Amino acid sequence: MGIVRFIIRRLIFMVVLVIGVSILIFFMINAIGNPIEILLAERPGISPEVIESVKQYYRLDRSLTEQYLSWLGNVLHLNFGNSIVYNQPVGSMLVTWGWETVKIQVLAILISLALAIFIGVTAATRQYSKIDFGVMSTALLGRSLPGFFLGILLILTFSYWLGIFPSYGAYSTRSPLMGSALLDSLWHMVLPVMMLTYFNTATLTLLIRSNMVDVLRMDFIMAARASGLSAGRVVYRHALKNAFIPALTYLAILFGLMLGTAPVTETVFTWPGLGFLYITAIQQLDYPVIMGENLIITLMLVIANLLTDIAYVFIDPRIRLE
Amino acid sequence: MTAIAPHNDQLLAVKKLRVHFFTGAGVVQAVDGVDFAVSPRETLGLVGESGSGKTISSLALLRLIPRPGKIIGGEIIFKHEDLIAKREEEMIKIRGKNIAMIFQNPAYSLNPIYSIGDQLGEILTWHEKLSRQAANERVAELLQLVGITDPFSRLRQFPHELSGGMKQRVCIARALLCSPPLVLADEPTTNLDVTIQAQILDLLQELKERFHMSMILVTHDMGVVARMADRITVMYAGRICETATARTIFENPRHPYTQALLATMPRVDHSYSDGKTRRLPVIPGRIPNLIEPPSGCRFHPRCPASDDECARILPELLSLEEGHWVSCIKAG
Ligand SMILES: Nc1ncnc2c1ncn2[C@@H]1O[C@H](COP(=O)(O)OP(=O)(O)OP(=O)(O)O)[C@@H](O)[C@H]1O
Ligand SMILES: [Mg+2]
């Protein structure tokens, strides 16, 4: 099957999936309650007329099906509605808050990838040595730590005791670091990126190490060495590429689930990203924001999946699209 | 004691080679004082049961013993130089270029993610500093020589697109890329269909003559060495039992293990198929644990001719007659 047909079929599937997920989420939110009830609970004295006008404004007076269909129709015109809490267009909120999330997550994934390849290969080529043992135990420990714990540890060490990195926010509220907005932003990114990097690296390193150990045992590695290729060339050109193929799926999951891991990090560091926004939106049942974020999460997962499948075809000649 | 080849102009002489594996369970004495030699243009058959140390001895020649194994003693004199004393950077120039190896399992000895042209060409650009274009032409030329039709279009194919026999032909071509004077063929036909086995053996024979190479043919099949080898070295449990010309080994075997191996060969004048007539004999017992090998002669627990002395005395490899070496205290 041609790659173009494959992509088209997957895109159609993607649209169906995204709509399905949005229906589910929409009705689930409404099963929990609606924003008016929360508003009422907070400010009991509001007059019925005001409530009625708010309902009308947000079209909460229509039936659920009508509400959903009007949401879907607007989304097709790239209109995601207005946030009930912030009273801003959700579309532009997703972009500004999303950028904050993407910049720390992508940076962390890229750093993890480089670290994991280097550490994983080093450990695998020295299997059962002290280095290997140290790498394995650090990584296993890393994977079993609760997410927020490391974050708090980082804040305590680098903000509270050493006082060298900020513990919350993405920008300084008063003057930026050394008068440079870029430096100031990077300075704020250090701790959240460290936290994310540690978790990504732990899992990726274990994966690359164990795949490398398996591949290095294979006959074609011995054959490559017996042909006179240098150890470095055999390890990086012949073994690593084979060992990396199974890790590709995990990498795709990291990209696709970026917004899934974001809430913990962004809550710990009060980071103004989609993860933080998501938590507050759920607390307030700010359903246009929840719906918008879910749309993005689903899209990212499906796109990451599609890109992995395509990458497999280019890396592994044994794989055919079907 | 060490010149176990017919002439002085040996290409390779292995002397007292010892390879041990340092495992958690103990030290595996996989190869323990092995001598053999190869003359130019000669085929030496290295035979012995599974686990006798044939593959490890071959890998030792390339200094590619996998961990936790280590060469702990001996000499490997190749073209008058001791390979054991060489640095890794020097060994890289020996491997593939001077001594090449063909592996047992063609299905796994090609890298699945590189095309045939890529992985064979890489060796030429690496060793011979050829351009991509020149490397491709040389690879295609060799593919043609090993009997692969339409070689230029094969360059773009991947290993999984070839049959087992084809893969082994590609592996043979890979070994011959730099026209090495010595090729190690480790059970090159064991994993192939019977009909293809004969073709591959013929091909090896033809190429060996064409390239004026020497070959060490590792196998546990006496039929294969009978057909291919000029001389034969019989190994058992990490030691040499007997070395002689192929003819002497078949007509006048002196070591009880050689005799037992020969008895396991199918013979055309017997029928093994129906239950009434004799079955193909097997050597009773199993190859010993090499962490605590038997005292004295390692074969003595399975040897029909052994007595108390065999359990005490470690037999040395001694010359019985010109070019015929046996390590058995009973053969004298
Ligand atoms: N990685 C290893 N760890 C421990 N011992 C090993 C290892 N590799 C090989 N050995 C030991 O070396 C001995 C010789 O192995 P080798 O592979 O050379 O046998 P072989 O004669 O080639 O047998 P086969 O016909 O099965 O290929 C084995 O009996 C085994 O005990
Ligand atoms: Mg073997």
XYZ file of C-alpha atoms and ligand atoms in Angstrom:
686
model
C 0.000 0.000 0.000
C 1.272 3.434 -0.888
C 2.307 5.733 1.904
C -0.107 8.457 0.744
C -3.110 6.147 0.906
C -1.942 4.952 4.298
C -1.741 8.491 5.639
C -5.134 9.436 4.223
C -6.740 6.403 5.824
C -5.153 7.214 9.152
C -6.274 10.846 8.939
C -9.877 9.774 8.363
C -9.604 7.439 11.336
C -8.164 10.329 13.322
C -11.158 12.579 12.633
C -13.557 9.838 13.724
C -11.556 9.226 16.888
C -11.339 12.908 17.793
C -15.097 13.368 17.395
C -15.793 10.229 19.410
C -13.561 11.342 22.247
C -15.065 14.838 22.277
C -18.611 13.419 22.538
C -17.558 11.236 25.441
C -15.826 14.055 27.293
C -18.690 16.481 26.692
C -21.321 14.237 28.193
C -19.029 13.186 31.022
C -18.466 16.792 32.058
C -22.184 17.429 32.045
C -22.766 14.334 34.114
C -20.580 15.878 36.818
C -22.395 19.196 36.887
C -22.301 22.558 35.204
C -20.456 25.821 35.797
C -23.620 27.630 36.923
C -24.023 25.327 39.887
C -20.440 26.060 40.901
C -21.044 29.778 40.470
C -24.155 29.524 42.638
C -22.361 27.546 45.295
C -19.694 30.233 45.489
C -22.036 33.218 45.420
C -25.461 32.133 46.690
C -27.082 35.592 46.433
C -27.172 35.955 42.639
C -30.616 36.777 41.261
C -32.409 34.308 38.943
C -32.477 36.926 36.129
C -28.677 37.188 36.146
C -28.357 33.401 36.104
C -30.756 33.221 33.195
C -28.779 35.776 31.186
C -25.485 34.004 31.919
C -27.075 30.729 30.798
C -28.237 32.352 27.620
C -24.857 33.946 27.018
C -23.093 30.590 27.234
C -26.016 28.775 25.543
C -26.460 26.602 28.618
C -30.239 26.843 28.253
C -30.270 24.584 25.194
C -30.352 20.784 25.194
C -27.006 18.914 25.602
C -27.125 17.625 22.044
C -27.685 21.114 20.704
C -24.872 22.429 22.873
C -22.514 19.746 21.620
C -23.401 20.252 17.977
C -22.919 23.995 18.215
C -19.531 23.409 19.878
C -18.534 21.024 17.086
C -19.754 23.400 14.393
C -17.730 26.236 15.902
C -14.616 24.071 16.211
C -14.822 23.357 12.488
C -14.497 27.124 12.055
C -11.584 27.095 14.529
C -13.741 28.786 17.144
C -13.325 26.971 20.459
C -15.661 29.214 22.408
C -14.864 31.394 25.394
C -13.478 30.320 28.744
C -16.120 30.703 31.420
C -13.516 31.421 34.097
C -11.143 33.701 32.172
C -13.710 35.029 29.674
C -11.148 34.797 26.858
C -11.274 32.907 23.557
C -10.138 29.319 24.270
C -8.289 29.122 20.924
C -5.808 31.857 21.759
C -5.497 30.585 25.346
C -4.507 27.157 24.041
C -1.811 28.794 21.937
C -0.280 30.997 24.661
C -0.503 28.449 27.485
C 0.393 25.635 25.078
C 3.633 27.308 24.095
C 4.745 27.328 27.738
C 4.090 23.590 27.999
C 5.636 22.671 24.677
C 8.841 24.566 25.329
C 9.708 22.749 28.557
C 8.431 19.366 27.373
C 10.191 19.320 24.001
C 13.424 20.562 25.520
C 13.214 17.853 28.205
C 12.518 15.125 25.640
C 15.441 16.177 23.443
C 17.841 16.326 26.387
C 16.572 12.941 27.639
C 17.030 11.392 24.231
C 20.652 12.468 23.978
C 21.379 11.440 27.576
C 19.567 8.109 27.279
C 21.423 7.137 24.122
C 24.781 8.019 25.599
C 24.181 6.448 29.019
C 22.251 3.438 27.687
C 24.948 2.549 25.160
C 27.727 3.068 27.690
C 26.004 0.805 30.209
C 25.140 -1.872 27.628
C 28.697 -2.126 26.316
C 29.893 -2.569 29.882
C 27.169 -4.957 30.970
C 27.368 -6.007 34.646
C 30.155 -3.512 35.377
C 29.964 -0.952 38.177
C 28.938 1.733 35.681
C 26.131 -0.474 34.383
C 24.991 -1.254 37.899
C 25.009 2.416 38.873
C 23.043 3.433 35.787
C 20.473 0.707 36.286
C 19.836 1.484 39.938
C 19.635 5.262 39.427
C 17.191 4.761 36.579
C 15.055 2.248 38.469
C 14.973 4.546 41.481
C 14.023 7.413 39.186
C 11.137 5.527 37.729
C 9.709 4.572 41.084
C 9.864 8.036 42.696
C 6.511 9.824 42.770
C 6.569 12.716 40.300
C 5.944 15.564 42.711
C 8.586 14.282 45.140
C 11.507 15.012 42.849
C 10.002 18.411 42.033
C 9.837 19.337 45.701
C 13.375 18.051 46.207
C 14.588 20.259 43.358
C 12.788 23.304 44.736
C 14.214 22.710 48.206
C 17.764 22.265 46.942
C 18.068 24.803 44.152
C 15.598 27.486 45.250
C 15.321 27.304 48.989
C 18.837 26.300 50.072
C 21.047 27.345 47.189
C 18.745 30.067 45.902
C 20.008 29.867 42.316
C 16.863 28.977 40.368
C 13.303 30.276 40.704
C 10.772 27.838 42.128
C 7.640 29.021 40.352
C 6.363 30.742 37.222
C 7.758 31.109 33.737
C 8.834 34.771 33.908
C 9.986 37.210 36.571
C 7.147 39.470 37.676
C 9.426 42.492 38.163
C 12.654 42.900 36.177
C 13.887 39.995 34.007
C 17.182 38.255 34.780
C 20.114 40.454 33.687
C 17.651 42.537 31.675
C 17.202 39.784 29.058
C 13.807 38.213 28.474
C 15.365 35.124 26.878
C 17.773 34.504 29.768
C 14.962 35.086 32.224
C 12.773 32.529 30.496
C 15.575 29.929 30.315
C 16.369 30.575 33.984
C 12.792 29.759 34.948
C 12.788 26.654 32.766
C 15.750 24.991 34.487
C 13.982 23.225 37.372
C 10.844 22.031 35.537
C 12.989 20.790 32.643
C 15.267 18.985 35.103
C 12.295 17.235 36.670
C 10.833 16.141 33.333
C 14.239 15.130 31.962
C 14.939 12.881 34.895
C 11.777 10.855 34.450
C 12.040 10.611 30.665
C 15.715 9.710 30.826
C 15.182 7.017 33.434
C 12.726 5.041 31.301
C 14.400 5.702 27.949
C 17.830 4.708 29.279
C 16.556 1.406 30.659
C 14.850 0.717 27.348
C 17.860 1.552 25.194
C 20.216 -0.326 27.493
C 18.201 -3.533 27.443
C 17.631 -3.368 23.678
C 21.340 -2.740 23.147
C 22.276 -5.693 25.339
C 20.028 -7.908 23.202
C 21.294 -6.575 19.892
C 24.961 -6.719 20.886
C 24.566 -10.476 21.391
C 23.373 -11.021 17.850
C 25.416 -12.777 15.200
C 25.457 -9.857 12.788
C 27.279 -7.760 15.382
C 29.987 -10.406 15.675
C 30.043 -10.622 11.881
C 30.498 -6.856 11.590
C 33.365 -6.970 14.069
C 34.878 -9.944 12.240
C 34.814 -7.828 9.074
C 37.198 -5.429 10.766
C 34.845 -2.547 11.531
C 35.876 -0.622 14.644
C 34.050 -1.194 17.906
C 32.581 2.323 17.848
C 31.271 1.919 14.326
C 29.729 -1.442 15.153
C 28.100 -0.114 18.320
C 26.723 3.120 16.908
C 26.047 2.274 13.262
C 25.109 -1.398 13.459
C 23.785 -1.983 16.982
C 22.248 1.315 18.074
C 20.048 1.751 15.022
C 18.593 -1.715 15.575
C 18.235 -1.160 19.300
C 16.536 2.181 18.785
C 13.664 0.801 16.719
C 11.666 -0.492 19.728
C 12.405 2.720 21.660
C 10.726 4.741 18.937
C 7.323 3.786 20.279
C 8.193 5.052 23.706
C 9.500 8.289 22.253
C 6.193 8.735 20.445
C 4.349 8.173 23.701
C 6.472 10.858 25.361
C 5.516 13.336 22.650
C 1.916 12.244 22.469
C 1.382 12.237 26.215
C 3.203 15.504 26.808
C -0.030 17.001 28.164
C -0.671 13.968 30.305
C 2.513 14.475 32.330
C 2.221 18.256 32.280
C -0.272 18.708 35.185
C 2.073 17.343 37.880
C 5.134 19.319 36.812
C 3.177 22.488 36.165
C 1.380 22.296 39.485
C 4.611 21.775 41.398
C 6.287 24.733 39.665
C 3.127 26.873 39.207
C 3.985 26.838 35.520
C 1.481 28.705 33.316
C 1.019 25.846 30.820
C -1.773 23.640 29.553
C -1.320 21.183 32.420
C -1.910 23.889 35.006
C -4.787 25.315 32.979
C -6.350 21.876 32.695
C -6.399 21.345 36.455
C -8.022 24.727 37.129
C -10.493 24.204 34.283
C -11.615 20.900 35.767
C -11.968 22.408 39.220
C -14.249 25.090 37.764
C -15.931 22.849 35.172
C -14.811 25.404 32.602
C -16.027 23.098 29.871
C -14.938 25.038 26.740
C -11.353 24.888 28.045
C -11.636 21.198 28.991
C -13.060 20.368 25.577
C -10.350 22.361 23.808
C -7.558 20.734 25.787
C -8.950 17.283 25.194
C -9.103 17.940 21.504
C -5.417 18.839 21.576
C -4.444 15.813 23.708
C -6.254 13.430 21.378
C -4.813 15.059 18.275
C -1.270 14.950 19.648
C -1.527 11.273 20.541
C -2.907 10.303 17.171
C -0.411 12.428 15.255
C 2.514 11.078 17.297
C 1.276 7.588 16.502
C 1.021 8.299 12.814
C 4.502 9.835 12.692
C 5.954 6.791 14.485
C 4.378 4.422 12.019
C 5.838 6.429 9.171
C 9.239 6.595 10.879
C 9.237 2.800 11.283
C 8.801 2.359 7.561
C 11.857 4.482 6.879
C 14.062 2.923 9.575
C 13.111 -0.732 9.372
C 13.010 -2.211 5.873
C 11.172 -5.299 7.149
C 8.072 -3.281 7.986
C 5.405 -2.816 5.355
C 2.380 -0.571 5.708
C -0.901 -2.374 5.824
C 55.542 -30.128 19.124
C 54.287 -26.899 17.677
C 54.839 -27.320 13.960
C 51.686 -29.297 13.324
C 51.609 -28.611 9.622
C 53.397 -30.347 6.801
C 55.623 -27.439 5.778
C 57.587 -24.750 7.490
C 55.990 -21.992 5.454
C 52.921 -21.964 7.672
C 50.409 -19.205 7.215
C 49.045 -19.732 10.705
C 50.363 -21.587 13.712
C 48.339 -21.754 16.908
C 50.360 -22.831 19.916
C 49.079 -23.781 23.352
C 46.052 -21.552 22.950
C 43.922 -21.265 26.069
C 40.583 -19.472 26.328
C 38.691 -19.444 29.597
C 35.297 -18.003 30.494
C 35.139 -16.386 33.894
C 31.509 -16.986 34.832
C 29.681 -16.692 38.120
C 29.511 -20.487 38.318
C 33.263 -20.881 37.857
C 35.999 -20.772 35.246
C 34.962 -22.576 32.050
C 38.106 -24.016 30.480
C 36.616 -23.893 26.988
C 39.878 -24.062 25.049
C 42.783 -25.406 27.038
C 46.091 -25.755 25.265
C 45.267 -26.161 21.609
C 47.797 -26.476 18.781
C 47.096 -26.453 15.070
C 48.539 -24.897 11.975
C 47.493 -24.027 8.459
C 49.661 -23.863 5.348
C 48.985 -21.582 2.400
C 46.149 -22.821 0.167
C 45.303 -25.591 2.564
C 41.939 -26.516 4.045
C 42.113 -27.624 7.635
C 39.007 -29.367 8.913
C 38.324 -28.677 12.589
C 35.929 -31.318 13.861
C 34.422 -32.278 17.180
C 31.087 -32.548 18.925
C 29.056 -29.569 20.008
C 30.819 -27.715 22.819
C 34.290 -28.963 21.981
C 35.581 -25.420 21.467
C 35.657 -25.115 17.678
C 33.892 -21.775 17.445
C 35.750 -20.300 20.393
C 39.083 -21.357 18.855
C 38.105 -19.661 15.582
C 36.958 -16.466 17.281
C 40.211 -16.429 19.237
C 42.118 -16.121 15.942
C 40.274 -12.841 15.360
C 40.640 -11.874 19.014
C 36.857 -11.653 19.268
C 36.157 -13.809 22.295
C 32.880 -12.628 23.821
C 32.836 -11.681 27.474
C 33.314 -13.129 30.036
C 35.820 -15.102 27.972
C 39.503 -14.275 27.722
C 42.526 -15.605 25.888
C 44.738 -16.493 28.833
C 47.666 -18.074 27.090
C 49.330 -19.299 23.943
C 50.430 -17.823 20.661
C 48.661 -17.211 17.383
C 51.383 -16.780 14.795
C 49.907 -15.401 11.580
C 52.339 -14.436 8.813
C 55.164 -14.625 11.363
C 53.508 -12.217 13.817
C 51.837 -13.056 17.102
C 48.249 -11.810 16.964
C 47.863 -12.076 20.734
C 50.481 -9.360 21.169
C 48.747 -6.983 18.757
C 46.854 -3.885 19.782
C 43.149 -3.595 18.967
C 43.830 -0.992 16.228
C 46.172 -3.475 14.553
C 43.631 -6.293 14.875
C 41.072 -4.204 13.008
C 43.351 -4.334 9.982
C 43.668 -8.118 10.305
C 39.959 -8.836 10.612
C 38.181 -9.071 7.291
C 41.282 -8.066 5.392
C 43.633 -10.902 6.370
C 41.415 -13.332 8.229
C 37.711 -13.385 7.451
C 34.952 -15.478 8.949
C 31.795 -17.089 7.652
C 29.261 -17.789 10.373
C 27.011 -20.713 11.104
C 23.664 -19.020 10.830
C 23.218 -16.946 7.678
C 19.739 -15.918 8.840
C 21.211 -13.846 11.655
C 24.620 -12.843 10.416
C 23.491 -10.003 8.163
C 22.278 -6.719 9.628
C 18.510 -6.627 8.944
C 18.269 -2.862 8.473
C 20.984 -2.252 5.894
C 20.811 -3.275 2.266
C 23.272 -5.850 0.967
C 25.103 -3.155 -0.978
C 25.302 -0.923 2.096
C 26.727 -3.454 4.487
C 29.151 -5.117 2.098
C 30.194 -1.806 0.586
C 30.889 -0.391 4.043
C 33.619 -2.986 4.599
C 35.357 -1.980 1.370
C 35.142 1.756 1.959
C 36.454 1.103 5.463
C 39.353 -1.255 4.694
C 40.292 -0.365 1.157
C 39.200 3.293 1.189
C 37.274 2.688 -2.022
C 34.698 5.193 -3.259
C 31.019 4.215 -2.972
C 30.917 3.624 -6.706
C 34.031 1.434 -6.789
C 32.853 -0.447 -3.697
C 29.489 -1.171 -5.313
C 31.165 -2.535 -8.403
C 33.444 -4.781 -6.384
C 30.514 -6.036 -4.263
C 28.503 -6.814 -7.400
C 31.493 -8.622 -8.863
C 31.749 -10.828 -5.783
C 28.015 -11.462 -5.653
C 28.309 -12.686 -9.222
C 31.222 -14.944 -8.227
C 29.265 -16.550 -5.409
C 26.519 -17.380 -7.889
C 24.008 -14.613 -7.345
C 22.261 -13.554 -10.517
C 21.573 -9.930 -11.382
C 24.030 -8.691 -8.733
C 23.513 -4.957 -9.258
C 19.824 -5.137 -8.387
C 20.658 -7.291 -5.335
C 22.669 -4.418 -3.902
C 19.436 -2.661 -3.024
C 17.823 -5.740 -1.477
C 17.597 -6.360 2.250
C 18.517 -9.626 3.999
C 14.880 -10.563 4.657
C 14.237 -10.589 0.924
C 16.739 -13.430 0.358
C 16.480 -17.179 0.952
C 18.760 -18.944 3.446
C 21.079 -20.250 0.754
C 21.246 -16.801 -0.841
C 22.077 -15.215 2.500
C 24.940 -17.645 3.010
C 26.217 -16.789 -0.466
C 26.123 -13.123 0.497
C 28.022 -13.929 3.706
C 30.636 -15.793 1.689
C 30.941 -12.812 -0.635
C 31.353 -10.565 2.405
C 34.191 -12.744 3.703
C 35.984 -12.606 0.361
C 35.647 -8.855 -0.275
C 39.249 -8.071 0.643
C 40.669 -11.385 -0.690
C 41.929 -12.536 2.711
C 44.614 -15.249 2.740
C 42.707 -17.141 5.444
C 38.983 -17.770 5.780
C 37.357 -19.321 8.829
C 34.140 -21.104 7.901
C 32.210 -22.026 11.043
C 29.697 -24.719 10.121
C 28.803 -22.834 6.944
C 26.193 -25.371 5.862
C 24.719 -26.682 9.108
C 21.617 -24.496 8.951
C 20.896 -24.989 5.261
C 18.742 -27.447 3.313
C 20.581 -30.613 2.345
C 20.409 -29.816 -1.358
C 21.846 -26.360 -0.797
C 24.583 -27.655 1.526
C 26.347 -29.406 -1.335
C 26.144 -26.314 -3.546
C 27.652 -24.113 -0.840
C 30.473 -26.580 -0.169
C 31.272 -26.741 -3.892
C 31.231 -22.973 -4.037
C 33.645 -22.686 -1.103
C 35.985 -25.190 -2.707
C 35.914 -23.345 -6.023
C 36.476 -19.926 -4.470
C 39.244 -21.193 -2.237
C 41.147 -22.331 -5.303
C 40.351 -19.232 -7.302
C 41.526 -16.860 -4.560
C 44.464 -19.072 -3.458
C 43.146 -18.977 0.077
C 43.590 -21.177 3.088
C 40.522 -22.221 4.974
C 39.683 -23.546 8.397
C 36.448 -25.442 8.007
C 34.714 -25.954 11.343
C 32.136 -28.710 11.459
C 30.882 -31.636 13.449
C 30.104 -33.511 10.251
C 32.811 -35.992 9.239
C 31.161 -36.234 5.822
C 31.840 -32.552 5.170
C 35.533 -32.737 6.109
C 35.937 -35.934 4.096
C 34.851 -33.983 1.070
C 36.670 -30.698 1.707
C 39.686 -30.967 4.009
C 43.329 -31.566 3.195
C 44.130 -32.141 6.831
C 41.902 -32.669 9.836
C 42.225 -31.656 13.470
C 39.905 -33.441 15.884
C 38.950 -31.535 19.046
C 37.331 -32.754 22.217
C 36.345 -30.692 25.268
C 38.754 -27.862 24.526
C 41.759 -29.997 23.604
C 43.198 -31.520 20.442
C 42.876 -35.299 20.083
C 44.453 -35.916 16.739
C 45.780 -34.087 13.688
C 46.692 -35.731 10.389
C 46.012 -35.660 6.692
C 42.400 -36.363 5.836
C 43.407 -39.662 4.355
C 45.250 -40.770 7.499
C 42.361 -39.740 9.727
C 39.926 -41.867 7.743
C 42.225 -44.818 7.094
C 44.327 -44.968 10.225
C 42.677 -43.049 13.074
C 44.643 -43.564 16.269
C 42.738 -41.634 18.915
C 39.724 -43.504 20.353
C 37.642 -40.310 20.023
C 38.467 -40.011 16.311
C 37.520 -43.650 15.905
C 34.254 -43.059 17.731
C 33.473 -40.009 15.570
C 34.117 -42.015 12.423
C 31.792 -44.724 13.640
C 28.998 -42.157 13.792
C 29.375 -41.385 10.085
C 26.615 -42.736 7.882
C 28.023 -45.306 5.496
C 26.686 -46.071 2.037
C 27.043 -49.817 2.556
C 24.685 -49.861 5.551
C 21.010 -49.244 5.730
C 19.907 -47.271 8.765
C 16.314 -46.756 7.870
C 14.482 -49.910 8.969
C 14.591 -51.068 12.548
C 16.042 -54.494 11.853
C 19.423 -53.392 10.614
C 21.942 -51.377 12.613
C 21.179 -47.850 13.723
C 23.584 -44.991 13.256
C 25.814 -45.279 16.328
C 26.299 -42.382 18.728
C 29.191 -41.853 21.134
C 27.892 -42.838 24.570
C 28.027 -40.233 27.328
C 28.120 -36.455 27.087
C 30.764 -33.817 26.645
C 32.012 -32.993 30.165
C 31.429 -29.914 32.226
C 34.368 -27.663 31.437
C 34.363 -25.912 34.807
C 35.644 -29.085 36.413
C 36.875 -31.133 33.468
C 37.827 -34.784 34.018
C 41.322 -35.342 35.345
C 43.928 -36.730 32.994
C 42.603 -37.236 29.504
C 39.349 -35.317 29.127
C 37.884 -38.118 27.034
C 38.650 -40.920 29.466
C 35.177 -41.167 31.109
C 33.651 -41.942 27.693
C 36.591 -43.835 26.237
C 36.204 -47.593 25.640
C 39.991 -48.065 25.928
C 40.588 -46.065 29.097
C 42.097 -47.323 32.331
C 43.361 -45.819 35.611
C 46.373 -44.242 33.955
C 44.146 -42.236 31.610
C 42.480 -40.591 34.598
C 45.854 -39.562 36.000
C 48.034 -38.563 33.079
C 47.265 -35.555 30.894
C 48.242 -36.839 27.452
C 50.463 -34.632 25.316
C 50.058 -34.177 21.596
C 52.864 -36.323 20.204
C 53.986 -37.129 16.682
C 53.383 -40.769 15.801
C 54.747 -40.443 12.301
C 55.436 -37.586 9.872
C 52.442 -35.226 10.077
C 50.342 -37.435 12.337
C 49.843 -36.157 15.895
C 47.885 -37.901 18.601
C 47.260 -37.116 22.253
C 46.546 -40.504 23.781
C 48.808 -42.484 26.044
C 47.468 -45.715 24.565
C 48.396 -44.801 21.025
C 52.060 -45.423 20.780
N 29.630 -17.020 26.830
C 30.094 -18.151 27.361
N 30.101 -18.320 28.697
C 30.572 -19.445 29.248
N 31.042 -20.490 28.550
C 31.048 -20.398 27.223
C 30.574 -19.239 26.554
N 30.694 -19.434 25.218
C 31.220 -20.661 25.079
N 31.442 -21.253 26.267
C 32.007 -22.573 26.520
O 32.909 -22.867 25.504
C 32.737 -24.213 25.079
C 33.057 -24.300 23.626
O 32.078 -23.593 22.898
P 32.108 -23.509 21.314
O 31.028 -22.594 20.936
O 33.474 -23.182 20.842
O 31.750 -24.992 20.886
P 31.647 -25.579 19.424
O 32.661 -26.641 19.310
O 31.694 -24.470 18.432
O 30.219 -26.253 19.455
P 29.016 -26.185 18.405
O 29.179 -27.338 17.500
O 27.805 -26.335 19.277
O 29.072 -24.871 17.716
C 31.309 -24.581 25.410
O 31.257 -25.884 25.896
C 30.949 -23.644 26.529
O 31.026 -24.319 27.751
Mg 30.264 -23.608 17.167
